[in-house]
Every structure is written in C-alpha cells, then in structure tokens.
Amino acid sequence: MTDILPSYVEDAWWTPADPHHAATVLDAATGEDVARVSAAGLELGRVLEHARTVGQASLGTLSFHQRAVLLKQFAQALTERKQELYDLSKHAGSTERDSLNDVDGGIGVLFTFSSKGRRELPSGQVYLDGPVETLSKDGSFLGRHVYTRLPGVALQINAFNFPMWGALEKFAPAFLAGVPTVVKPATPTAYVAEAWVRILVETGLLPAGSLQLISGSVPKIFEHLRLGDIVGFTGSASTAERLRSHESVQTGGVRFTSETDSINASVLGPDAVAGTPEFDAYVKQLLSELTTKAGQKCTAIRRAIVPEGSVDDVVAAVRAKIAERVVLGDPHAPGVTMGPLVSLEQRDEVLRSVAELEAEGGRLLLGSVQPPRVVRADGSVGVAEDGAFLEPLLIGFADASTPAAHQVEAFGPVASVLGYRTVEEAADLVSLGGGSLVTSVATNDPGVAATLLSRIAAYNGRLLFLDRDDAKTSTGHGAPVPHLVHGGPGRAGGGEELGGIRAVLHHMQRTAVQGSPEMLTALTGVWHQGAASRNDRHPFRKSLAELAVGDQIVSASRVVTLDDIETFAHFTGDLFYAHMDEASAAANPFFPGRVAHGYLLVSWAAGLFVDPEPGPVLANSGLENLRFVTPVSPGDEIRVVLTAKQITPRETDEYGEVRWDAVIRNQNDELVAAYDVLTLVAKELETAA
Ligand code: NAP
C-alpha cells in the first residue's frame, strides 16, 4: 500500500491522521497503485486564514519586481528537476511529448510572467490604470484608477489533465499580484502537483504562506470563503455550475471564474483542398490534438469542420498519419507517442460519450472502441486489460448541425468530422458549440478568414489562423500561451482572465481614486502635474539613490528662426511642404504658414534640458506618448520643463528606468508638445563612473 500524499499547509507538510478514507490512484497504463489521496480532517478554515494573514503579510513586503524575480528562480528550480516531473507524469499516461505541454509549459508560464512582471509592471505595489482625469479647471483635483491586490486568498481548483501547467498559469499571476495561493489539484494527478510544490518548497524561497497545497477532495471548502477571496476553477462545466451557485459566490462576494469544458472547432477553409500546405497543416494539427494527452485537453479539437467534398480526404489523411506516426502504449516504453487516458473511469466516461454521439446519428469513420493492442512497458505488444487505452476516433454525422456533435464532450482522443457547404454555414456550426476556448482556421484566403473572424470571434476566447507562412512556427491549436487570453465565453466558462498582465490584474481590485496632485503623487509614487517640484541640482547629476519624483529642470528659452527650419529640413531631408512652402502651408487648416518640424522641437528640447557631462544618466531609451499641440512659427520661442515622473530601479541590474515628464511651451505659455522621456540611470554614482 502506498503512503498518503501529503498536503502542504501552514508552511508544513501534513497527512491525515485517519488513512481509511483515502482515494487510491492507479497507474494509467498498468493499473498499479501510485498514490493514496485524502484531505480528511484538514482544517480548511485555518488553511485559508493562514493565507489571508501570514501569506498576505509576507507577499506584502515585496514589490511586483521582487515577486517577479522569485518566479524566475522557481522556474529555474523546476527546470533543474524536470526529469523527476516527467517520470512521475508517465504514471498518469503522459508521454515525453505530453510533458512538454504540462511540465515545460508550466515552467514557461513562470518565466513569461517573471519577465512580463519586470517589464510591464511598476516597481512598487500599486498599478495605475489609464490616464489622469483632470476634474477641476485649475488642475488641483484629479482622478485616477489604481489596482491594489485583493486582501484574501486565491483558491485555485484544477482539472486532472494539466497538474502542473494548469496550476502554474494561475499561481504565477496570483503571486505577482501579491495574493497567496491555495492549490487544489484534481485527485487523479494530485501526485504530480505535490511534486512541483515540493520542489518550490525545497528552494527555501517561498514567502511564508504564499503557497499551500491541498491533496485530496474538499467538498466543503466554499463554506470558508469570504469577500476578498478569489476562486479560479478549471474542470467540467457541471462542477463549475455547482460551485458557482454556492452562496459564498452568489451573495458572499467571493470572485469566481471558471475555465470549463469546451467543444472547440477547427475549420478547414474551402481553398485548403488536399495537396495545399494548409490542408497538410490542418491534418497534422488534427492528429496532434487527438493524440497529445490522449485528447484530454480542454483546448483539443472536438469538431473538425471541413468542406463537404473534403471529408473523405481529411479522414484518409489522418488515417495515413496515424499509421505512420502513432505508437500507442505505456509511456515508460521507448518510442511510444500516445499514452492511455488518465484512468479506467475516464476511459469509460469517454466511451459513454462516444456511445451517446453514435446514438444521435454519429458513425465511426476512424478507429475502434475495442481495447487496442498497445506497447507495454517491457516492449511487448498486446491488449493491456488494466490500462486506460483508447484509439484515436473520428465520428461522422450526416447532419452537421446534430446538437450532440456540438454539445457532448468526449474528453479523450475523439473528434467529430462535420461537412459544410458555405463559409457562412461553417461559421454557424462553430457557434453551435455555445462558446469555446479556441477555434482554428486553416486557410490561405484572407477573405475567408475575415468572414469567419467577424462571425465566430464572439464565440471564442482565441482564434488561430493557420496558413503556409505560420504552419511551422505556430504554437498550435491546443496550446494556450501565457501572453494571450486563455478562457472563453459561454460554455467555456465565461472566463478570459488568464494570460498576460490582465491575469495579474484579475487578482487585484480596480478603484477610482480622487485627490490633489500632491496626494496622488504620494499615493502612487508617480509625479502628477501640479504636485510639488524640486529644482535644486540638475536632476541628470543625481543617481537613482538621490533622485526623487518631482526633481525638475526648467530650461532657458530658444527662438526659432526660418533659417533653423530650413537647415533642419535640408540636414534631415524632411522637406515636407508645411516647413518649406509658405503658400501651401497656409492653405493647410492646421498651420498659420510655415512651421517648425516637431522633431526639431523635440531635439532642441533635449539640447535645452540635458546636462552634457558624463554622469549617472546612462542612456535615453525612448519617448512615449508624444503629442504636438500648438504649431511653432518662425520667431516663436520655446522652453521645456522636465520633471522626474516615475523611478523604476531594476532588481537585477545596477541601474533603473526614469520616466520624465517633458512639456514644451511657447512664449505665450501655450502647450507646444508633451511627452515622456525614458532614460536609464545608474543606481549609484560609482556605477556610472
Ligand atoms: P472536475 O471533475 O469538474 O473536477 C475539477 C476540480 O474540481 C477537481 O480538482 C475536483 O477535485 C474539484 N472539485 C469537485 N467538486 C468540488 C467541490 N465541491 N469543492 C472544491 N473542489 C471541487 O473536472 P476533471 O475531471 O478534473 O477535469 C476534466 C474537465 O476539465 C474536462 O471537462 C475539461 O474540458 C475541463 N478542463 C478545462 C480546462 C480549461 O482551461 N477550460 C482545462 C483543463 C480541463 P476532486 O478531484 O478532488 O474531486
């Protein structure tokens, strides 16, 4: 008998005192015991409270960037011990290629969020959303939207099929946001989740209470949730529905989002007939979606929507590819490319769904529901009675709009092949899925793609357009990427919160904040027009250690002459008529006559504000939000005010970024141009020397 899988709660490993109620998890290929799982007796209220108190406190001492650096260290630790995770995943039926999705995919999520966090989030703990709104004529009353972290715990309930990637795509953004996580993996693969959590614990880098793991079922956990907590659920639509209707969500203010099952589609364009690169890419992708994780992917293709005349070609091509490439068997055996489903229960569940599809008019075009011959761990070939094996199955329907084909999820290596006559009909078929995570389209015809985009985008969280140019580089139909939305409308759960910085913000509360420029500067760490400024030493002489937001330089004035404009025009080659031809310029509705180039003004502004000697300012890394407002005519004067707006030290470098507020005005104090100047500045003066 195997040991009971521990949970990691309150910063310690825990196993139930009473082992009698533990669920036994079996090897997917052999039926041998792998783990016993139970959370019986765990005090769930205490676990959640530990996150809300200890976890919130420890994460609260870290900035976004410090948390991002930790994510990278977690990713490195997991990378070093990847093989352990691969080996363990084989018990769940995962081949090496499957683990590329789950293990490497999960590690990739951590790396991506780490780098996004350092590039796209500020260095502090408050995230500013959108521009400043000026709410009084004199600028003394402003409004802004800010995001601050939720005060509770992120309960992440996961499905069995991706015990690592599925969990880490939620943990990473919650951690970055500063919200402690409680991971609840699905029982059939809880041992893989336990392994990656153990690796993170063993780094010694996890802030106290920031990550807890519950191994085992916890049907009553929602009773302990409250306002400020957030649930990220992944699993079946029926479980999601049940959990969503819990009163803690309905009336208790607990945030709940779900990524659920989804009858995803893949459309073969009418132009993509056999022999085209798009047809080949389509078939390759369909095969990959049928066989990777034995089709147990929320994003897998469940409906192949193809021109009526191409149905036979597609089925024949998939059959040929299976013969050529698919080796079904125990992932422990070398050469196996497709493993079993996670359990016999799951296989039987899939067979029930297939029977339901057949009862509704579906007929098997490819594959058999009989136990297949497979490669066993020792290399022998035969039927593995205790293994959850199933061949890839394609099911055809005479009537492509048969409701079951669009509603029944056979969560295994199963797809329906549905013929269409027009692109519009193909779009209608896609929408019958009731909302999906992803639809892919193989076409080299932008017209077909545009028609489909306008008709099916609203039914999907993600669309992949596959053509000869991206067929090789595409990450594929079934692979959500951490940069982009993962989730989908309707049946897919209604979520779109995973992927990118929006996933971090999902764990935070957006609040409108009103106040004076001085107050908003103090609250956000970002200088606002109208707040106090300091004009002592030239700010370019100050290292990050000395520089403060509000440090400012007010330049002298400079007169613009016609000669200057012509010199600049000939020097740069920018002879645009507004600078060179008085009559044409005057005829233009925006100019009084010939005017100075905007780029001349910006260049001069730099000349007016820089301090030229070597010092802590290392480089100009760009301009943002540049707007030219009032044209400048020969004889006008300009001057610039440059104010340190935001200071972002880099965690792992000896320098940081300073964003400067730059405002150019003319002799009448009218706004000529406004923009942000971005510079890299040394943390200490010695670094710059
Ligand atoms: P499931 O049976 O719905 O279970 C999902 C999770 O919910 C498991 O961790 C389960 O824990 C937990 N759970 C069940 N009742 C609970 C309760 N009362 N309180 C707290 N947690 C509870 O789904 P599954 O069989 O693991 O996964 C397969 C399904 O997931 C498929 O339908 C697939 O399409 C979907 N899926 C969707 C996505 C996506 O991103 N959209 C990704 C992967 C999978 P126990 O195991 O302990 O019961």
PDB file of N, CA, C and O in Angstrom, residues 615-649:
ATOM      1  N   GLY A 615      27.807  61.159 -16.349  1.00  0.00           N
ATOM      2  CA  GLY A 615      27.179  61.136 -15.026  1.00  0.00           C
ATOM      3  C   GLY A 615      26.307  59.917 -14.901  1.00  0.00           C
ATOM      4  O   GLY A 615      26.459  58.950 -15.664  1.00  0.00           O
ATOM      5  N   PRO A 616      25.372  59.936 -13.966  1.00  0.00           N
ATOM      6  CA  PRO A 616      24.561  58.740 -13.721  1.00  0.00           C
ATOM      7  C   PRO A 616      23.581  58.400 -14.837  1.00  0.00           C
ATOM      8  O   PRO A 616      23.153  57.248 -14.946  1.00  0.00           O
ATOM      9  N   VAL A 617      23.224  59.375 -15.677  1.00  0.00           N
ATOM     10  CA  VAL A 617      22.287  59.047 -16.761  1.00  0.00           C
ATOM     11  C   VAL A 617      23.061  58.287 -17.837  1.00  0.00           C
ATOM     12  O   VAL A 617      24.044  58.785 -18.383  1.00  0.00           O
ATOM     13  N   LEU A 618      22.617  57.050 -18.091  1.00  0.00           N
ATOM     14  CA  LEU A 618      23.389  56.152 -18.952  1.00  0.00           C
ATOM     15  C   LEU A 618      22.916  56.172 -20.400  1.00  0.00           C
ATOM     16  O   LEU A 618      23.705  56.033 -21.320  1.00  0.00           O
ATOM     17  N   ALA A 619      21.613  56.322 -20.598  1.00  0.00           N
ATOM     18  CA  ALA A 619      21.092  56.251 -21.970  1.00  0.00           C
ATOM     19  C   ALA A 619      19.678  56.791 -22.016  1.00  0.00           C
ATOM     20  O   ALA A 619      18.973  56.804 -21.007  1.00  0.00           O
ATOM     21  N   ASN A 620      19.319  57.210 -23.232  1.00  0.00           N
ATOM     22  CA  ASN A 620      17.917  57.572 -23.489  1.00  0.00           C
ATOM     23  C   ASN A 620      17.302  56.346 -24.152  1.00  0.00           C
ATOM     24  O   ASN A 620      17.753  55.928 -25.215  1.00  0.00           O
ATOM     25  N   SER A 621      16.286  55.757 -23.516  1.00  0.00           N
ATOM     26  CA  SER A 621      15.759  54.512 -24.093  1.00  0.00           C
ATOM     27  C   SER A 621      14.457  54.714 -24.858  1.00  0.00           C
ATOM     28  O   SER A 621      13.855  53.749 -25.313  1.00  0.00           O
ATOM     29  N   GLY A 622      14.022  55.955 -24.999  1.00  0.00           N
ATOM     30  CA  GLY A 622      12.855  56.166 -25.857  1.00  0.00           C
ATOM     31  C   GLY A 622      11.995  57.327 -25.420  1.00  0.00           C
ATOM     32  O   GLY A 622      12.251  57.986 -24.412  1.00  0.00           O
ATOM     33  N   LEU A 623      10.973  57.569 -26.203  1.00  0.00           N
ATOM     34  CA  LEU A 623       9.960  58.575 -25.891  1.00  0.00           C
ATOM     35  C   LEU A 623       8.621  57.870 -25.931  1.00  0.00           C
ATOM     36  O   LEU A 623       8.425  56.954 -26.721  1.00  0.00           O
ATOM     37  N   GLU A 624       7.695  58.322 -25.111  1.00  0.00           N
ATOM     38  CA  GLU A 624       6.350  57.755 -25.190  1.00  0.00           C
ATOM     39  C   GLU A 624       5.323  58.882 -25.151  1.00  0.00           C
ATOM     40  O   GLU A 624       5.564  59.938 -24.571  1.00  0.00           O
ATOM     41  N   ASN A 625       4.194  58.587 -25.707  1.00  0.00           N
ATOM     42  CA  ASN A 625       3.027  59.475 -25.627  1.00  0.00           C
ATOM     43  C   ASN A 625       3.300  60.872 -26.184  1.00  0.00           C
ATOM     44  O   ASN A 625       2.796  61.858 -25.662  1.00  0.00           O
ATOM     45  N   LEU A 626       4.077  60.947 -27.248  1.00  0.00           N
ATOM     46  CA  LEU A 626       4.426  62.259 -27.809  1.00  0.00           C
ATOM     47  C   LEU A 626       3.232  62.864 -28.550  1.00  0.00           C
ATOM     48  O   LEU A 626       2.634  62.221 -29.405  1.00  0.00           O
ATOM     49  N   ARG A 627       2.895  64.101 -28.192  1.00  0.00           N
ATOM     50  CA  ARG A 627       1.820  64.827 -28.870  1.00  0.00           C
ATOM     51  C   ARG A 627       2.296  66.225 -29.198  1.00  0.00           C
ATOM     52  O   ARG A 627       2.827  66.919 -28.324  1.00  0.00           O
ATOM     53  N   PHE A 628       2.108  66.662 -30.464  1.00  0.00           N
ATOM     54  CA  PHE A 628       2.371  68.048 -30.839  1.00  0.00           C
ATOM     55  C   PHE A 628       1.039  68.772 -30.786  1.00  0.00           C
ATOM     56  O   PHE A 628       0.071  68.344 -31.422  1.00  0.00           O
ATOM     57  N   VAL A 629       0.985  69.860 -30.051  1.00  0.00           N
ATOM     58  CA  VAL A 629      -0.312  70.512 -29.821  1.00  0.00           C
ATOM     59  C   VAL A 629      -0.404  71.857 -30.557  1.00  0.00           C
ATOM     60  O   VAL A 629      -1.284  72.047 -31.388  1.00  0.00           O
ATOM     61  N   THR A 630       0.498  72.801 -30.271  1.00  0.00           N
ATOM     62  CA  THR A 630       0.439  74.127 -30.907  1.00  0.00           C
ATOM     63  C   THR A 630       1.611  74.246 -31.885  1.00  0.00           C
ATOM     64  O   THR A 630       2.766  74.014 -31.502  1.00  0.00           O
ATOM     65  N   PRO A 631       1.327  74.627 -33.153  1.00  0.00           N
ATOM     66  CA  PRO A 631       2.438  74.767 -34.098  1.00  0.00           C
ATOM     67  C   PRO A 631       3.356  75.924 -33.704  1.00  0.00           C
ATOM     68  O   PRO A 631       2.919  76.879 -33.066  1.00  0.00           O
ATOM     69  N   VAL A 632       4.607  75.826 -34.093  1.00  0.00           N
ATOM     70  CA  VAL A 632       5.600  76.853 -33.756  1.00  0.00           C
ATOM     71  C   VAL A 632       6.062  77.516 -35.060  1.00  0.00           C
ATOM     72  O   VAL A 632       6.548  76.845 -35.971  1.00  0.00           O
ATOM     73  N   SER A 633       5.877  78.821 -35.127  1.00  0.00           N
ATOM     74  CA  SER A 633       6.224  79.581 -36.336  1.00  0.00           C
ATOM     75  C   SER A 633       7.586  80.243 -36.157  1.00  0.00           C
ATOM     76  O   SER A 633       8.046  80.423 -35.016  1.00  0.00           O
ATOM     77  N   PRO A 634       8.218  80.623 -37.247  1.00  0.00           N
ATOM     78  CA  PRO A 634       9.471  81.365 -37.122  1.00  0.00           C
ATOM     79  C   PRO A 634       9.250  82.599 -36.243  1.00  0.00           C
ATOM     80  O   PRO A 634       8.228  83.291 -36.382  1.00  0.00           O
ATOM     81  N   GLY A 635      10.163  82.846 -35.335  1.00  0.00           N
ATOM     82  CA  GLY A 635      10.035  83.979 -34.416  1.00  0.00           C
ATOM     83  C   GLY A 635       9.481  83.577 -33.060  1.00  0.00           C
ATOM     84  O   GLY A 635       9.644  84.293 -32.070  1.00  0.00           O
ATOM     85  N   ASP A 636       8.839  82.423 -32.988  1.00  0.00           N
ATOM     86  CA  ASP A 636       8.337  81.937 -31.686  1.00  0.00           C
ATOM     87  C   ASP A 636       9.513  81.478 -30.814  1.00  0.00           C
ATOM     88  O   ASP A 636      10.596  81.163 -31.327  1.00  0.00           O
ATOM     89  N   GLU A 637       9.226  81.431 -29.503  1.00  0.00           N
ATOM     90  CA  GLU A 637      10.242  80.911 -28.570  1.00  0.00           C
ATOM     91  C   GLU A 637       9.714  79.630 -27.932  1.00  0.00           C
ATOM     92  O   GLU A 637       8.506  79.514 -27.702  1.00  0.00           O
ATOM     93  N   ILE A 638      10.599  78.720 -27.632  1.00  0.00           N
ATOM     94  CA  ILE A 638      10.170  77.539 -26.872  1.00  0.00           C
ATOM     95  C   ILE A 638      11.062  77.353 -25.642  1.00  0.00           C
ATOM     96  O   ILE A 638      12.214  77.772 -25.624  1.00  0.00           O
ATOM     97  N   ARG A 639      10.469  76.729 -24.620  1.00  0.00           N
ATOM     98  CA  ARG A 639      11.247  76.311 -23.454  1.00  0.00           C
ATOM     99  C   ARG A 639      10.656  74.985 -22.967  1.00  0.00           C
ATOM    100  O   ARG A 639       9.521  74.637 -23.340  1.00  0.00           O
ATOM    101  N   VAL A 640      11.416  74.251 -22.189  1.00  0.00           N
ATOM    102  CA  VAL A 640      10.952  72.921 -21.767  1.00  0.00           C
ATOM    103  C   VAL A 640      11.086  72.774 -20.251  1.00  0.00           C
ATOM    104  O   VAL A 640      12.025  73.307 -19.648  1.00  0.00           O
ATOM    105  N   VAL A 641      10.119  72.077 -19.693  1.00  0.00           N
ATOM    106  CA  VAL A 641      10.190  71.715 -18.269  1.00  0.00           C
ATOM    107  C   VAL A 641      10.243  70.187 -18.209  1.00  0.00           C
ATOM    108  O   VAL A 641       9.391  69.502 -18.783  1.00  0.00           O
ATOM    109  N   LEU A 642      11.259  69.679 -17.543  1.00  0.00           N
ATOM    110  CA  LEU A 642      11.451  68.228 -17.450  1.00  0.00           C
ATOM    111  C   LEU A 642      11.399  67.828 -15.975  1.00  0.00           C
ATOM    112  O   LEU A 642      12.148  68.375 -15.163  1.00  0.00           O
ATOM    113  N   THR A 643      10.506  66.888 -15.657  1.00  0.00           N
ATOM    114  CA  THR A 643      10.307  66.525 -14.250  1.00  0.00           C
ATOM    115  C   THR A 643      10.379  65.016 -14.094  1.00  0.00           C
ATOM    116  O   THR A 643       9.749  64.281 -14.870  1.00  0.00           O
ATOM    117  N   ALA A 644      11.101  64.566 -13.110  1.00  0.00           N
ATOM    118  CA  ALA A 644      11.169  63.119 -12.853  1.00  0.00           C
ATOM    119  C   ALA A 644       9.781  62.630 -12.427  1.00  0.00           C
ATOM    120  O   ALA A 644       9.218  63.109 -11.440  1.00  0.00           O
ATOM    121  N   LYS A 645       9.230  61.695 -13.214  1.00  0.00           N
ATOM    122  CA  LYS A 645       7.840  61.289 -13.017  1.00  0.00           C
ATOM    123  C   LYS A 645       7.720  59.939 -12.314  1.00  0.00           C
ATOM    124  O   LYS A 645       6.881  59.729 -11.452  1.00  0.00           O
ATOM    125  N   GLN A 646       8.559  59.021 -12.744  1.00  0.00           N
ATOM    126  CA  GLN A 646       8.468  57.674 -12.175  1.00  0.00           C
ATOM    127  C   GLN A 646       9.861  57.051 -12.172  1.00  0.00           C
ATOM    128  O   GLN A 646      10.574  57.121 -13.177  1.00  0.00           O
ATOM    129  N   ILE A 647      10.211  56.435 -11.049  1.00  0.00           N
ATOM    130  CA  ILE A 647      11.555  55.851 -10.911  1.00  0.00           C
ATOM    131  C   ILE A 647      11.404  54.358 -10.686  1.00  0.00           C
ATOM    132  O   ILE A 647      10.736  53.931  -9.748  1.00  0.00           O
ATOM    133  N   THR A 648      11.991  53.583 -11.574  1.00  0.00           N
ATOM    134  CA  THR A 648      11.814  52.132 -11.513  1.00  0.00           C
ATOM    135  C   THR A 648      13.173  51.437 -11.472  1.00  0.00           C
ATOM    136  O   THR A 648      13.746  51.112 -12.514  1.00  0.00           O
ATOM    137  N   PRO A 649      13.729  51.219 -10.279  1.00  0.00           N
ATOM    138  CA  PRO A 649      15.012  50.514 -10.217  1.00  0.00           C
ATOM    139  C   PRO A 649      14.838  49.082 -10.696  1.00  0.00           C
ATOM    140  O   PRO A 649      13.793  48.470 -10.453  1.00  0.00           O
TER     141      PRO A 649
END
